[in-house]
Coordinates of C-alpha atoms in Angstrom, one line a residue:
Chain A
M135 CA 40.9 0.1 11.5
A136 CA 40.7 2.1 15.2
A137 CA 39.8 -0.1 18.0
T138 CA 36.8 1.7 18.3
E139 CA 35.9 1.2 14.9
T140 CA 36.3 -2.3 15.2
H141 CA 34.2 -2.5 18.1
Q142 CA 31.4 -0.9 16.6
A143 CA 31.6 -3.3 13.5
I144 CA 31.7 -6.1 16.0
E145 CA 28.5 -4.8 17.5
A146 CA 27.0 -4.4 13.9
V147 CA 28.0 -8.0 13.1
F148 CA 26.4 -9.3 16.4
R149 CA 23.5 -7.1 16.1
I150 CA 23.0 -8.5 12.6
E151 CA 23.9 -12.1 13.6
R152 CA 22.6 -12.5 16.8
A153 CA 18.9 -14.0 16.5
R154 CA 19.9 -16.3 13.7
L155 CA 22.7 -17.6 15.7
I156 CA 20.5 -18.3 19.0
G157 CA 17.8 -19.5 16.5
G158 CA 20.4 -22.1 14.8
L159 CA 22.1 -23.2 18.6
T160 CA 18.5 -23.5 20.0
R161 CA 17.7 -26.3 17.6
V162 CA 21.0 -28.0 18.3
V163 CA 21.4 -27.8 22.1
R164 CA 17.5 -27.8 22.4
D165 CA 17.6 -25.4 25.4
L166 CA 17.0 -21.6 24.9
D167 CA 18.9 -20.4 27.7
R168 CA 22.1 -22.6 26.7
A169 CA 22.0 -21.4 23.1
E170 CA 21.8 -17.6 24.2
E171 CA 24.9 -18.2 26.3
L172 CA 26.7 -20.1 23.6
A173 CA 26.0 -16.9 21.4
Q174 CA 27.3 -14.6 24.1
D175 CA 30.4 -16.6 24.2
A176 CA 31.0 -16.4 20.6
L177 CA 30.5 -12.7 21.1
L178 CA 33.3 -12.6 23.8
M179 CA 35.6 -14.5 21.6
A180 CA 34.8 -12.3 18.7
L181 CA 35.7 -9.2 20.9
S182 CA 38.9 -10.9 21.8
E183 CA 40.1 -12.3 18.3
W184 CA 38.9 -9.6 15.8
P185 CA 40.6 -6.6 17.1
K186 CA 43.7 -8.5 16.2
T187 CA 42.7 -10.2 13.0
G188 CA 40.3 -8.0 11.6
V189 CA 36.7 -9.0 11.1
P190 CA 36.4 -12.2 9.0
L191 CA 35.0 -12.5 5.7
N192 CA 31.9 -14.2 6.9
P193 CA 31.6 -13.1 10.2
G194 CA 28.1 -15.4 10.7
A195 CA 30.1 -18.6 9.9
W196 CA 32.9 -17.7 12.2
L197 CA 30.3 -17.1 15.1
M198 CA 28.5 -20.0 14.4
A199 CA 31.8 -22.2 14.4
A200 CA 32.6 -20.7 17.5
A201 CA 29.9 -21.3 19.5
K202 CA 29.6 -24.6 17.9
R203 CA 33.4 -25.6 19.4
R204 CA 31.7 -24.1 22.8
A205 CA 28.6 -26.5 22.6
I206 CA 30.7 -29.5 21.5
D207 CA 33.5 -28.9 24.5
G208 CA 30.4 -28.5 26.7
L209 CA 29.2 -31.9 25.7
R210 CA 32.4 -33.6 25.9
R211 CA 32.7 -32.1 29.7
D212 CA 29.4 -33.6 30.4
K213 CA 30.1 -36.9 29.0
M214 CA 33.3 -36.9 31.0
L215 CA 31.3 -36.1 34.2
A216 CA 28.9 -38.8 33.4
R217 CA 32.0 -41.2 33.1
K218 CA 33.4 -40.4 36.5
H219 CA 30.3 -40.5 38.2
S220 CA 28.8 -43.8 36.6
Q221 CA 30.0 -47.3 36.5
I222 CA 28.5 -47.7 33.0
A223 CA 31.2 -45.7 31.2
Q224 CA 31.5 -48.6 28.4
E225 CA 27.9 -48.4 27.7
L226 CA 28.3 -44.6 27.0
D227 CA 30.6 -45.0 24.7
E228 CA 28.8 -47.2 22.6
E229 CA 26.0 -44.7 22.6
I230 CA 25.2 -42.9 19.8
D231 CA 28.0 -40.1 19.5
P232 CA 26.2 -36.8 20.5
V233 CA 29.1 -34.5 19.0
G234 CA 28.3 -36.2 15.6
D235 CA 25.0 -35.5 16.2
I236 CA 25.6 -31.8 16.7
E237 CA 27.8 -31.4 13.6
A238 CA 25.2 -32.9 11.3
A239 CA 22.5 -30.8 12.7
M240 CA 24.7 -27.8 12.2
D241 CA 25.5 -28.3 8.7
D242 CA 21.7 -28.6 7.9
D243 CA 20.3 -25.9 5.7
V244 CA 18.4 -24.2 8.5
G245 CA 17.2 -21.6 6.5
D246 CA 14.2 -20.8 8.9
E247 CA 16.1 -20.9 12.1
L248 CA 15.3 -17.0 12.8
L249 CA 11.3 -18.0 12.2
S250 CA 11.7 -21.1 14.5
L251 CA 13.1 -18.8 17.3
I252 CA 10.5 -15.9 16.8
F253 CA 7.8 -19.0 17.0
T254 CA 9.4 -20.0 20.0
A255 CA 9.7 -16.8 21.8
C256 CA 6.0 -16.4 21.2
H257 CA 4.9 -19.7 22.2
P258 CA 1.2 -19.3 23.5
I259 CA 2.1 -21.2 26.8
L260 CA 3.7 -18.0 27.6
S261 CA 1.7 -14.8 28.6
A262 CA 1.5 -11.9 26.0
E263 CA 4.1 -9.9 28.5
A264 CA 6.7 -12.6 28.7
R265 CA 6.5 -13.6 25.0
A266 CA 7.0 -9.5 24.3
A267 CA 10.0 -9.3 26.7
L268 CA 11.6 -12.7 25.3
T269 CA 10.9 -11.5 21.6
L270 CA 12.6 -8.1 22.2
R271 CA 15.6 -10.0 24.2
L272 CA 16.2 -13.0 21.4
I273 CA 15.1 -11.3 18.3
G274 CA 15.5 -7.6 19.0
G275 CA 18.7 -8.1 21.0
L276 CA 17.6 -5.6 23.8
T277 CA 18.9 -6.1 27.2
T278 CA 16.8 -6.9 30.3
E279 CA 17.4 -3.0 31.4
E280 CA 16.0 -1.6 28.3
I281 CA 13.0 -4.0 28.1
A282 CA 12.3 -2.5 31.5
R283 CA 12.9 0.9 30.4
A284 CA 10.7 0.2 27.4
F285 CA 7.7 -1.0 29.4
L286 CA 7.9 1.2 32.3
S287 CA 8.7 -1.7 34.4
A288 CA 11.3 -2.7 37.1
E289 CA 14.3 -4.5 35.7
P290 CA 14.2 -7.5 38.2
T291 CA 10.3 -8.0 37.2
I292 CA 11.6 -8.3 33.5
A293 CA 14.6 -10.1 34.6
Q294 CA 12.1 -12.7 36.4
R295 CA 10.0 -12.8 33.5
I296 CA 12.2 -13.9 31.2
V297 CA 13.9 -16.5 33.5
R298 CA 10.5 -18.0 34.0
A299 CA 9.6 -17.8 30.3
K300 CA 12.7 -19.9 29.7
K301 CA 12.2 -22.3 32.2
T302 CA 8.4 -22.9 31.0
I303 CA 9.4 -23.5 27.3
G304 CA 12.3 -25.6 28.7
N305 CA 10.0 -27.7 30.6
A306 CA 7.4 -28.0 28.0
G307 CA 9.6 -30.3 25.6
L308 CA 9.3 -28.0 22.6
T309 CA 10.5 -29.3 19.4
F310 CA 11.7 -25.8 18.2
E311 CA 10.4 -26.4 14.7
V312 CA 8.5 -23.9 12.8
P313 CA 4.8 -25.2 13.3
R314 CA 3.0 -26.3 10.0
G315 CA -0.3 -27.2 9.1
K316 CA -3.4 -26.4 11.7
E317 CA -1.0 -25.9 14.3
R318 CA 0.6 -22.7 12.4
K319 CA -2.5 -20.8 12.4
Q320 CA -2.8 -20.4 15.7
R321 CA 1.2 -20.3 16.4
L322 CA 0.9 -17.5 14.2
A323 CA -1.6 -15.5 16.0
S324 CA 0.0 -15.4 19.0
V325 CA 3.1 -14.3 17.2
L326 CA 1.2 -11.6 15.6
E327 CA -0.4 -10.4 18.8
V328 CA 3.2 -9.9 20.4
V329 CA 4.2 -7.8 17.6
Y330 CA 1.3 -5.9 17.6
L331 CA 1.8 -5.4 21.5
I332 CA 5.2 -4.3 21.0
F333 CA 4.3 -1.7 18.6
N334 CA 1.3 -0.2 20.5
E335 CA 3.5 0.1 23.8
G336 CA 6.0 2.1 21.2
Y337 CA 2.7 4.1 19.6
A338 CA 1.5 5.1 23.4
A339 CA 4.7 6.5 24.2
T340 CA 4.6 10.5 24.9
A341 CA 6.6 13.1 24.1
G342 CA 9.4 13.5 26.5
E343 CA 9.8 10.0 27.5
D344 CA 12.6 7.7 27.3
L345 CA 13.5 7.4 23.8
I346 CA 13.6 3.5 23.8
R347 CA 9.7 3.6 24.3
P348 CA 9.1 5.0 20.7
A349 CA 11.8 2.8 19.2
L350 CA 9.4 -0.1 20.0
C351 CA 7.2 0.9 17.0
A352 CA 10.9 0.7 15.0
E353 CA 11.3 -2.6 16.5
A354 CA 7.7 -4.1 15.7
Q355 CA 8.0 -2.9 12.3
R356 CA 11.3 -4.6 11.8
L357 CA 9.7 -7.9 13.1
G358 CA 6.8 -7.6 10.8
R359 CA 9.1 -6.9 7.9
I360 CA 11.3 -10.0 9.0
L361 CA 8.2 -12.3 9.4
A362 CA 6.8 -10.8 5.7
G363 CA 10.3 -12.1 4.3
L364 CA 10.0 -15.5 6.0
A365 CA 6.2 -16.1 5.6
R366 CA 5.3 -15.0 2.2
D367 CA 2.2 -16.6 2.0
E368 CA 0.3 -15.6 5.3
P369 CA -2.2 -12.7 4.7
E370 CA -2.4 -11.9 8.3
V371 CA 1.6 -11.1 8.5
F372 CA 1.1 -8.9 5.8
G373 CA -2.1 -7.2 7.2
L374 CA -0.4 -6.4 10.5
L375 CA 2.9 -5.0 8.7
A376 CA 0.4 -2.9 6.5
L377 CA -1.3 -1.9 9.8
M378 CA 2.0 -0.8 11.4
E379 CA 3.4 0.9 8.6
I380 CA 0.4 2.9 8.0
Q381 CA -0.1 3.9 11.7
A382 CA 3.9 4.6 12.0
S383 CA 3.5 7.0 9.1
R384 CA 1.6 9.3 11.5
L385 CA 4.1 9.2 14.3
A386 CA 5.7 12.5 13.4
A387 CA 1.9 14.2 12.8
R388 CA 0.6 13.3 15.7
T389 CA 2.5 15.4 18.4
A390 CA 2.4 19.0 18.3
A391 CA 5.3 21.6 18.8
D392 CA 4.3 21.9 22.5
G393 CA 4.4 18.1 22.7
S394 CA 0.7 17.9 22.9
F395 CA -1.3 15.1 21.4
V396 CA -3.0 15.8 18.2
S397 CA -6.1 13.6 17.0
L398 CA -6.1 12.0 13.6
T399 CA -8.9 14.7 12.3
E400 CA -6.4 17.5 13.1
Q401 CA -3.3 16.3 12.2
N402 CA -1.1 18.0 9.5
R403 CA -1.3 15.6 6.8
A404 CA 1.8 16.8 5.0
R405 CA 3.8 15.4 7.8
W406 CA 2.4 11.8 7.3
D407 CA 5.2 9.9 5.7
Q408 CA 3.8 8.9 2.5
F409 CA 6.9 6.2 2.0
L410 CA 5.6 4.4 4.8
I411 CA 2.0 4.8 3.5
R412 CA 2.9 3.2 0.3
R413 CA 4.6 0.2 1.8
G414 CA 1.5 0.0 3.9
L415 CA -0.7 -0.1 1.0
A416 CA 1.4 -2.3 -1.1
A417 CA 1.6 -5.0 2.1
L418 CA -2.2 -4.4 2.2
E419 CA -2.7 -5.1 -1.2
R420 CA -0.5 -8.2 -0.8
A421 CA -2.8 -9.3 2.2
E422 CA -5.9 -9.0 0.2
A423 CA -4.5 -10.8 -3.2
L424 CA -3.6 -13.9 -0.6
G425 CA -7.1 -14.1 0.4
G426 CA -6.8 -12.3 3.9
A427 CA -9.4 -9.4 3.5
K428 CA -11.3 -10.7 6.1
G429 CA -8.7 -10.8 8.7
P430 CA -8.6 -8.8 11.7
Y431 CA -5.2 -7.2 11.0
T432 CA -6.0 -7.1 7.5
L433 CA -9.3 -5.4 8.2
Q434 CA -7.6 -2.9 10.5
A435 CA -5.3 -2.0 8.1
A436 CA -8.0 -1.5 5.5
L437 CA -9.3 0.9 8.0
A438 CA -6.1 2.7 8.4
A439 CA -5.5 3.0 4.7
C440 CA -8.9 5.0 4.4
H441 CA -7.5 7.6 6.1
A442 CA -4.0 7.3 4.8
R443 CA -5.6 7.9 1.5
A444 CA -7.7 10.9 2.3
R445 CA -5.5 14.0 1.5
K446 CA -7.8 16.3 3.5
V447 CA -10.2 15.3 6.4
E448 CA -13.2 16.0 4.1
D449 CA -12.0 13.4 1.4
T450 CA -12.0 10.6 3.9
D451 CA -14.3 7.7 2.7
W452 CA -16.6 7.4 5.4
N453 CA -18.8 4.6 3.8
K454 CA -16.1 2.5 3.1
I455 CA -15.0 2.9 6.8
A456 CA -18.6 2.0 8.1
V457 CA -18.5 -0.8 5.9
L458 CA -15.4 -2.0 6.7
Y459 CA -16.2 -2.1 10.6
D460 CA -19.5 -4.1 10.0
T461 CA -17.2 -6.9 8.8
L462 CA -14.3 -6.2 11.4
R463 CA -17.4 -6.5 14.3
E464 CA -17.8 -9.9 12.7
A465 CA -14.2 -10.9 12.5
M466 CA -13.3 -9.6 15.7
P467 CA -16.1 -8.6 18.1
S468 CA -15.3 -5.9 20.5
P469 CA -17.0 -3.2 22.2
I470 CA -14.3 -0.8 21.4
V471 CA -14.9 -1.6 17.4
D472 CA -18.7 -1.5 17.8
L473 CA -17.8 2.2 19.3
N474 CA -15.7 2.9 16.5
R475 CA -18.6 1.8 14.0
A476 CA -20.9 4.5 15.8
V477 CA -18.5 7.2 15.0
A478 CA -18.2 6.2 11.2
Y479 CA -21.9 5.4 11.0
S480 CA -22.3 9.0 12.3
M481 CA -19.8 10.2 9.7
A482 CA -21.2 8.2 7.0
F483 CA -24.8 8.7 7.3
G484 CA -25.6 11.3 10.0
P485 CA -25.7 11.8 13.6
E486 CA -28.6 9.9 14.5
A487 CA -27.4 6.8 12.7
G488 CA -24.2 7.0 15.3
L489 CA -26.9 7.7 18.3
K490 CA -28.9 4.6 17.4
L491 CA -25.8 2.4 17.8
V492 CA -24.2 3.9 20.4
D493 CA -27.6 3.4 22.3
E494 CA -27.2 -0.5 21.8
I495 CA -23.8 -0.5 23.3
A496 CA -24.5 1.8 26.1
G497 CA -24.9 -0.9 28.8
V498 CA -22.2 -2.9 27.6
A499 CA -19.9 -3.1 31.0
A500 CA -16.7 -2.7 29.5
L501 CA -17.5 0.8 28.2
R502 CA -19.3 2.0 31.4
N503 CA -16.4 4.1 32.3
Y504 CA -15.0 4.5 29.0
A505 CA -14.4 8.3 28.4
P506 CA -14.5 8.1 24.6
L507 CA -18.3 6.6 24.7
P508 CA -19.8 10.1 26.3
A509 CA -17.5 12.1 24.2
A510 CA -18.6 10.2 20.8
K511 CA -22.2 10.4 22.1
G512 CA -21.6 14.1 22.9
D513 CA -20.5 14.6 19.4
F514 CA -23.5 12.9 17.9
L515 CA -26.1 14.8 20.2
F516 CA -24.4 18.0 19.3
R517 CA -24.7 17.6 15.8
A518 CA -27.9 16.7 15.9
G519 CA -28.7 20.0 17.4
R520 CA -29.5 18.5 21.2
L521 CA -27.4 20.7 23.0
A522 CA -28.4 20.3 26.5
E523 CA -28.1 16.5 26.3
A524 CA -24.6 17.0 24.3
R525 CA -23.6 18.8 27.3
G526 CA -24.3 16.2 29.7
Q527 CA -22.6 13.6 27.8
F528 CA -19.3 15.9 27.3
E529 CA -19.3 16.6 31.4
R530 CA -19.5 13.1 31.9
A531 CA -16.5 12.3 29.5
A532 CA -14.6 15.0 31.0
E533 CA -15.0 13.1 34.4
L534 CA -13.9 9.8 33.1
T535 CA -10.9 10.8 31.5
R536 CA -7.4 10.8 33.2
N537 CA -5.6 12.8 30.3
D538 CA -5.6 16.6 31.5
R539 CA -5.7 17.9 27.7
E540 CA -8.3 15.9 26.8
K541 CA -10.6 16.9 30.1
A542 CA -9.9 20.6 28.9
F543 CA -10.7 20.0 25.5
L544 CA -14.0 18.1 26.6
L545 CA -15.0 20.8 29.0
E546 CA -14.8 23.3 26.2
R547 CA -17.0 21.3 24.2
A548 CA -19.5 21.2 27.1
E549 CA -19.2 24.8 27.2
A550 CA -19.8 25.4 23.8
C551 CA -23.3 23.6 24.2
G552 CA -24.4 26.6 26.3
S553 CA -26.8 26.0 29.2
Chain B
M133 CA 17.5 5.5 10.8
R134 CA 17.1 5.3 6.8
V135 CA 19.9 5.1 4.6
M136 CA 20.4 5.4 0.7
V137 CA 22.9 3.0 -0.8
F138 CA 24.3 3.5 -3.9
V139 CA 26.4 1.2 -6.3
K140 CA 28.5 3.2 -8.7
A141 CA 28.9 2.9 -12.3
T142 CA 31.7 1.2 -14.1
A143 CA 32.5 1.3 -17.6
D144 CA 30.7 -2.2 -17.7
S145 CA 27.4 -0.9 -16.3
E146 CA 27.4 2.1 -18.5
E147 CA 27.4 -0.3 -21.5
G148 CA 24.1 -1.8 -20.4
M149 CA 23.2 -5.5 -19.9
K150 CA 24.7 -8.2 -22.1
P151 CA 23.5 -11.6 -21.4
S152 CA 26.1 -14.0 -20.3
A153 CA 27.0 -16.6 -17.7
K154 CA 29.0 -14.2 -15.6
L155 CA 26.0 -11.7 -15.7
T156 CA 23.7 -14.6 -14.6
E157 CA 25.9 -15.8 -11.9
M158 CA 26.0 -12.1 -10.4
F159 CA 22.2 -11.8 -10.6
E160 CA 21.8 -15.0 -8.7
A161 CA 24.2 -14.1 -6.0
M162 CA 22.5 -10.4 -5.8
G163 CA 19.2 -12.3 -5.6
K164 CA 20.4 -14.1 -2.5
F165 CA 21.8 -10.9 -0.8
N166 CA 18.7 -9.0 -1.6
E167 CA 16.7 -12.3 0.2
E168 CA 19.0 -11.8 3.1
L169 CA 18.0 -8.0 3.5
V170 CA 14.1 -8.7 3.0
K171 CA 14.1 -11.6 5.8
A172 CA 16.5 -9.2 8.1
G173 CA 13.6 -6.6 7.6
V174 CA 16.5 -4.1 6.3
M175 CA 15.2 -3.4 2.7
L176 CA 12.8 -1.2 2.1
A177 CA 12.9 -0.5 -1.6
G178 CA 15.8 -1.1 -4.5
E179 CA 16.2 -0.8 -8.1
G180 CA 18.9 -1.0 -10.8
L181 CA 19.3 2.0 -13.0
K182 CA 20.0 1.6 -16.8
P183 CA 23.0 3.4 -18.2
S184 CA 23.3 6.9 -18.5
S185 CA 23.1 6.9 -22.5
E186 CA 19.7 6.7 -21.6
G187 CA 19.3 9.4 -19.0
K188 CA 19.3 13.2 -19.2
R189 CA 20.5 16.1 -17.0
V190 CA 19.0 19.3 -16.5
A191 CA 21.4 22.3 -16.1
F192 CA 20.5 25.5 -13.7
D193 CA 22.1 28.5 -13.8
G194 CA 19.9 31.4 -12.7
P195 CA 16.6 31.3 -14.9
S196 CA 18.6 28.9 -17.6
R197 CA 17.6 25.5 -18.0
T198 CA 19.7 23.1 -20.3
V199 CA 18.8 19.8 -20.9
I200 CA 22.0 17.6 -21.8
D201 CA 21.6 13.8 -23.3
G202 CA 23.7 10.8 -21.8
P203 CA 26.2 9.4 -21.9
F204 CA 27.8 11.2 -19.0
A205 CA 31.5 11.5 -18.4
E206 CA 33.1 10.9 -15.1
T207 CA 31.5 7.0 -15.1
R208 CA 32.7 6.7 -11.3
E209 CA 30.3 9.6 -9.9
L210 CA 27.4 8.0 -11.8
V211 CA 25.0 5.8 -9.8
A212 CA 24.1 2.2 -11.8
G213 CA 21.8 1.3 -8.8
Y214 CA 20.3 1.9 -5.3
W215 CA 18.8 0.6 -2.2
L216 CA 16.7 2.1 0.6
W217 CA 17.5 0.6 4.0
E218 CA 16.3 1.2 7.4
V219 CA 19.2 0.1 9.9
K220 CA 20.3 0.9 13.5
D221 CA 23.5 3.0 12.6
M222 CA 26.0 3.8 10.1
A223 CA 27.9 0.8 11.4
E224 CA 24.9 -1.8 10.6
A225 CA 24.7 -0.4 7.1
V226 CA 28.6 -0.9 6.7
E227 CA 28.3 -4.5 7.9
W228 CA 25.6 -5.1 5.1
V229 CA 27.4 -3.8 2.4
K230 CA 30.3 -5.7 3.1
R231 CA 28.5 -8.6 2.8
C232 CA 27.0 -7.5 -0.8
P233 CA 28.3 -9.6 -3.6
N234 CA 30.4 -7.9 -6.0
P235 CA 28.1 -5.7 -7.8
M236 CA 30.2 -5.1 -10.7
F237 CA 32.7 -7.2 -12.8
G238 CA 35.6 -5.2 -11.9
P239 CA 36.7 -3.0 -9.4
S240 CA 33.4 -0.8 -8.1
E241 CA 32.5 1.0 -5.1
I242 CA 29.1 1.4 -3.2
E243 CA 28.3 4.6 -1.1
I244 CA 25.9 4.9 2.0
R245 CA 24.3 8.1 2.9
P246 CA 22.2 8.8 5.6
I247 CA 18.7 10.3 4.7
Y248 CA 17.5 13.3 6.2
E249 CA 14.5 13.4 8.4
M250 CA 12.3 16.2 9.3
A251 CA 13.8 16.2 12.8
D252 CA 17.1 17.2 11.3
F253 CA 15.4 20.1 9.9
E254 CA 13.9 21.4 13.0
G255 CA 16.2 24.1 14.8
I256 CA 18.5 24.4 11.5
V257 CA 16.1 26.0 9.4
T258 CA 13.2 28.1 10.1
P259 CA 9.8 26.9 10.8
E260 CA 8.6 28.7 7.7
I261 CA 10.9 26.6 5.5
V262 CA 10.2 23.4 7.2
A263 CA 6.3 24.5 6.4
Q264 CA 7.5 24.6 3.0
E265 CA 9.0 21.6 2.8
E266 CA 6.0 20.1 3.9
E267 CA 3.8 21.7 1.6
L268 CA 6.0 20.2 -1.3
R269 CA 5.7 16.9 0.1
E270 CA 2.0 17.2 0.1
K271 CA 2.0 18.0 -3.6
L272 CA 4.2 15.4 -4.4
S273 CA 2.2 12.8 -2.5
D274 CA -1.0 14.3 -4.1
R275 CA 0.0 12.0 -7.2

């Protein structure tokens, strides 16, 4: 094999094995930073060995064994130091042999080392941003520099965020186990929040931006698929996966040839990725079958599915969407959900129904300077034939938006109301 | 990127499945491998295909359409099963294929082919053909 080819193969192996390696090592050395270091050492050993010997038949086991030897060497060294520095060498010798412990732990069938690593990286003691950075680093294998580019942040900021997160986890004395029972639900919510945050960061990327940003969507989908493979009985895992698959199915359709954003109703639906839609619908079905129909992610996925099923905008089942929003606002109260619900009502039951709901939330502080609110209200008024009032709302929305293209669109709509 | 991974047929696979301890063993190994693929978030779809004796071909030549019944010769060129994977690059796909247990009793082959994406067409063919392709997909998904 040519040198570059071997190098590529090693990189591919490492991409496949890295997270599992770090997960397994973390459980043994009980130190995230040390585990990552050991995994990195193992890679360096592979890079020097494999070009000579070829990639071993079971590269994962090779890397684990190499990291394990390093871990044991490290422990022996620590023990030697302890011996030199203390006068109680004899006692130490009689203590339980940590090297033996490590061997035993390594031989355990730690099938969910990856899952435990995900739970650790997404621990609720960390901020959502820290969780996202740590997850992309440990499970996604992204470099600090790549994460910084992906989140439009400075590299030192991200580096510091990761160091602090590891320290926080180290100080908290976590067990690095997959949480069970009551704790699991809360911890899982914390994981799903991070996965969706990563996805949305990628979804928010605009044309012409660094490609690493839209790639975050794929990374989040991969995380979602991994979770779905590891936590097969968790409805919200499938709800989130369904939501991401369906949203991602529209990635190609939401950008016009000139790079501008195309709204859901304007999209060429032939460009939707039907394969992802089918996968999304299947995941949604599973979430519902597991009894999760009222989970926030499953509900959002069900909403996305209503659009995905409509081949033409006119086919959209707005009645069903309105009902789903009724349920969603119970499961996940938010003024944004209320606003979307008003839009759904206007489509299902006419503009007056939308106006009634939008007036109920007009006073909410979070929506005071939120352009979509007057834009929606303007649309309802326009459709109700109250053109002068509609114009005022469109103008207000145009004032609030920071997006030039949207501003132009809203002013056009204001213009269409006459004077 | 998405890749299609083809398991090529052999004389054995062309004979169809006959219950045996060897086959059970292979199924178990393959099941484990599939599980690995799922847990890694790589596998999107995959199936095994029945022997070509149960298949048909349609030959095209100008306006003529001739239906040919299986089985078909050139066994090594036949497909016995496939996966659809999402991987970062071909190197990753190759690594995963290397981990696959022997898919057949005797020597056999697995082929990896990257799937065209819309972006690959844009710039190569005219916008009209892209539009045509999209129209086709629309009809396909109307099912």
